[in-house]
Amino acid sequence: MIARLQEEPLDLLFHVEHVSGPTAGAVATFAGLVRNHDPSVEGMVIALDYSAHPDAPAVLQRIAEGIAADDDVLGVAVSHRTGHLAVGEAAIVAAVASAHRAAAFDACRRLVETVKAELPVWKREVLADGSHVWVGMT
């Protein structure tokens, strides 16, 4: 199992390879990319700066272990970026393996949604006009 925060760019194929094996009939993946806009913010987004609470690695580990405990799940790999990211870079990647596609899709979705809801990571959106907006600080 992989569950980590890192400043280096994320490699989706590495995650897929980590969860793949002879019993896996399906690997569902997700890549969350930095986009150039946020519907709740006026202006063009040119970058994101991610900050993580010191407990974030343990939280991510707990989330991944919870998904891995599902009897249908054969492998879990999830990583979230910290630091400065440009538009187009992956902020999160996830891969979940199972014997069948439905279980892989369901588990991957649960993994990503739980990370989004529970991981103590905040983003600072840098806008083209030089201003910035913090997201997730409440």
Tab-separated table of C-alpha atoms in Angstrom:
chain	number	residue	atom	x	y	z
A	1	MET	CA	0.000	0.000	0.000
A	2	ILE	CA	1.129	3.527	-0.749
A	3	ALA	CA	-0.217	6.545	1.115
A	4	ARG	CA	2.021	9.594	0.990
A	5	LEU	CA	2.309	13.326	0.682
A	6	GLN	CA	5.157	14.623	-1.439
A	7	GLU	CA	6.501	17.749	-3.091
A	8	GLU	CA	7.722	15.909	-6.205
A	9	PRO	CA	5.453	15.407	-9.246
A	10	LEU	CA	3.149	12.387	-9.044
A	11	ASP	CA	3.419	9.387	-11.355
A	12	LEU	CA	0.098	7.659	-12.019
A	13	LEU	CA	1.722	4.691	-13.753
A	14	PHE	CA	3.882	4.038	-10.660
A	15	HIS	CA	0.684	3.818	-8.599
A	16	VAL	CA	-0.958	1.466	-11.116
A	17	GLU	CA	2.097	-0.783	-11.169
A	18	HIS	CA	2.179	-0.855	-7.368
A	19	VAL	CA	-1.371	-2.223	-7.045
A	20	SER	CA	-1.311	-4.535	-10.076
A	21	GLY	CA	-0.778	-8.264	-9.743
A	22	PRO	CA	-1.920	-11.662	-10.972
A	23	THR	CA	-5.184	-11.582	-8.989
A	24	ALA	CA	-6.159	-8.075	-10.104
A	25	GLY	CA	-8.678	-8.035	-12.918
A	26	ALA	CA	-9.208	-4.282	-12.691
A	27	VAL	CA	-7.351	-1.166	-11.615
A	28	ALA	CA	-9.374	2.028	-11.292
A	29	THR	CA	-7.444	5.281	-11.227
A	30	PHE	CA	-7.982	8.956	-10.541
A	31	ALA	CA	-5.801	11.956	-11.258
A	32	GLY	CA	-6.885	15.318	-9.870
A	33	LEU	CA	-5.279	18.073	-11.937
A	34	VAL	CA	-4.723	21.764	-11.241
A	35	ARG	CA	-7.095	23.711	-13.475
A	36	ASN	CA	-6.897	27.337	-14.573
A	37	HIS	CA	-10.165	28.362	-12.943
A	38	ASP	CA	-12.228	27.937	-9.803
A	39	PRO	CA	-15.967	28.582	-10.120
A	40	SER	CA	-15.994	30.199	-6.654
A	41	VAL	CA	-13.158	32.638	-7.439
A	42	GLU	CA	-12.988	35.550	-9.877
A	43	GLY	CA	-9.900	35.510	-12.065
A	44	MET	CA	-7.651	32.997	-13.764
A	45	VAL	CA	-5.755	30.523	-11.585
A	46	ILE	CA	-2.091	30.200	-12.588
A	47	ALA	CA	-0.828	27.969	-9.752
A	48	LEU	CA	-1.681	26.341	-6.434
A	49	ASP	CA	0.338	26.153	-3.248
A	50	TYR	CA	-0.632	23.191	-1.044
A	51	SER	CA	0.086	23.168	2.691
A	52	ALA	CA	-0.463	20.147	4.931
A	53	HIS	CA	-1.067	19.790	8.655
A	54	PRO	CA	1.689	17.774	10.390
A	55	ASP	CA	-0.869	14.988	10.999
A	56	ALA	CA	-1.780	14.752	7.292
A	57	PRO	CA	0.464	11.731	6.518
A	58	ALA	CA	-1.140	9.726	9.337
A	59	VAL	CA	-4.616	10.744	8.190
A	60	LEU	CA	-3.865	9.680	4.613
A	61	GLN	CA	-2.485	6.362	5.875
A	62	ARG	CA	-5.660	5.758	7.928
A	63	ILE	CA	-7.869	6.550	4.935
A	64	ALA	CA	-5.913	4.206	2.648
A	65	GLU	CA	-5.957	1.431	5.252
A	66	GLY	CA	-9.728	1.808	5.565
A	67	ILE	CA	-10.171	1.301	1.826
A	68	ALA	CA	-7.638	-1.556	1.764
A	69	ALA	CA	-9.614	-3.358	4.500
A	70	ASP	CA	-12.476	-3.933	2.043
A	71	ASP	CA	-12.489	-7.640	1.135
A	72	ASP	CA	-12.844	-6.814	-2.580
A	73	VAL	CA	-9.796	-4.512	-2.630
A	74	LEU	CA	-6.468	-6.055	-3.598
A	75	GLY	CA	-4.282	-2.938	-3.585
A	76	VAL	CA	-4.380	0.772	-2.774
A	77	ALA	CA	-2.003	3.537	-3.739
A	78	VAL	CA	-2.692	7.227	-3.150
A	79	SER	CA	-0.443	10.285	-3.095
A	80	HIS	CA	-1.158	13.980	-2.619
A	81	ARG	CA	1.150	16.826	-3.564
A	82	THR	CA	2.299	19.612	-1.322
A	83	GLY	CA	4.146	22.750	-2.319
A	84	HIS	CA	3.825	24.744	-5.541
A	85	LEU	CA	1.932	23.229	-8.505
A	86	ALA	CA	1.410	24.694	-11.964
A	87	VAL	CA	-1.782	24.388	-13.981
A	88	GLY	CA	-1.951	20.883	-15.463
A	89	GLU	CA	0.048	19.152	-12.727
A	90	ALA	CA	-1.524	16.343	-10.688
A	91	ALA	CA	-2.445	17.302	-7.132
A	92	ILE	CA	-3.635	13.791	-6.225
A	93	VAL	CA	-3.358	10.387	-7.851
A	94	ALA	CA	-5.019	7.189	-6.725
A	95	ALA	CA	-5.133	3.594	-7.930
A	96	VAL	CA	-7.212	0.761	-6.510
A	97	ALA	CA	-7.071	-2.866	-7.673
A	98	SER	CA	-9.707	-5.545	-7.339
A	99	ALA	CA	-10.732	-8.702	-9.126
A	100	HIS	CA	-13.629	-6.921	-10.879
A	101	ARG	CA	-14.127	-3.415	-12.260
A	102	ALA	CA	-17.198	-2.412	-10.222
A	103	ALA	CA	-15.401	-2.940	-6.923
A	104	ALA	CA	-12.319	-1.090	-8.182
A	105	PHE	CA	-14.373	1.901	-9.364
A	106	ASP	CA	-16.371	2.043	-6.129
A	107	ALA	CA	-13.321	1.791	-3.883
A	108	CYS	CA	-11.341	4.365	-5.875
A	109	ARG	CA	-14.215	6.826	-5.677
A	110	ARG	CA	-14.581	6.265	-1.912
A	111	LEU	CA	-10.836	6.758	-1.510
A	112	VAL	CA	-10.745	10.057	-3.377
A	113	GLU	CA	-13.929	11.420	-1.794
A	114	THR	CA	-12.684	10.559	1.700
A	115	VAL	CA	-9.309	12.179	1.038
A	116	LYS	CA	-11.083	15.308	-0.214
A	117	ALA	CA	-13.316	15.417	2.884
A	118	GLU	CA	-10.840	14.468	5.616
A	119	LEU	CA	-7.234	15.166	4.634
A	120	PRO	CA	-5.981	18.321	6.386
A	121	VAL	CA	-4.482	19.946	3.298
A	122	TRP	CA	-5.161	23.523	2.270
A	123	LYS	CA	-4.604	25.245	-1.031
A	124	ARG	CA	-3.659	28.781	-1.869
A	125	GLU	CA	-4.820	29.657	-5.363
A	126	VAL	CA	-2.481	32.081	-7.111
A	127	LEU	CA	-4.334	34.269	-9.610
A	128	ALA	CA	-3.083	35.897	-12.798
A	129	ASP	CA	-3.516	39.393	-11.331
A	130	GLY	CA	-1.038	38.576	-8.549
A	131	SER	CA	-3.641	38.088	-5.834
A	132	HIS	CA	-4.349	34.817	-4.039
A	133	VAL	CA	-7.241	33.028	-2.349
A	134	TRP	CA	-7.020	30.376	0.384
A	135	VAL	CA	-9.345	27.381	-0.006
A	136	GLY	CA	-10.170	24.856	2.705
A	137	MET	CA	-9.211	26.994	5.678
A	138	THR	CA	-12.582	26.730	7.440
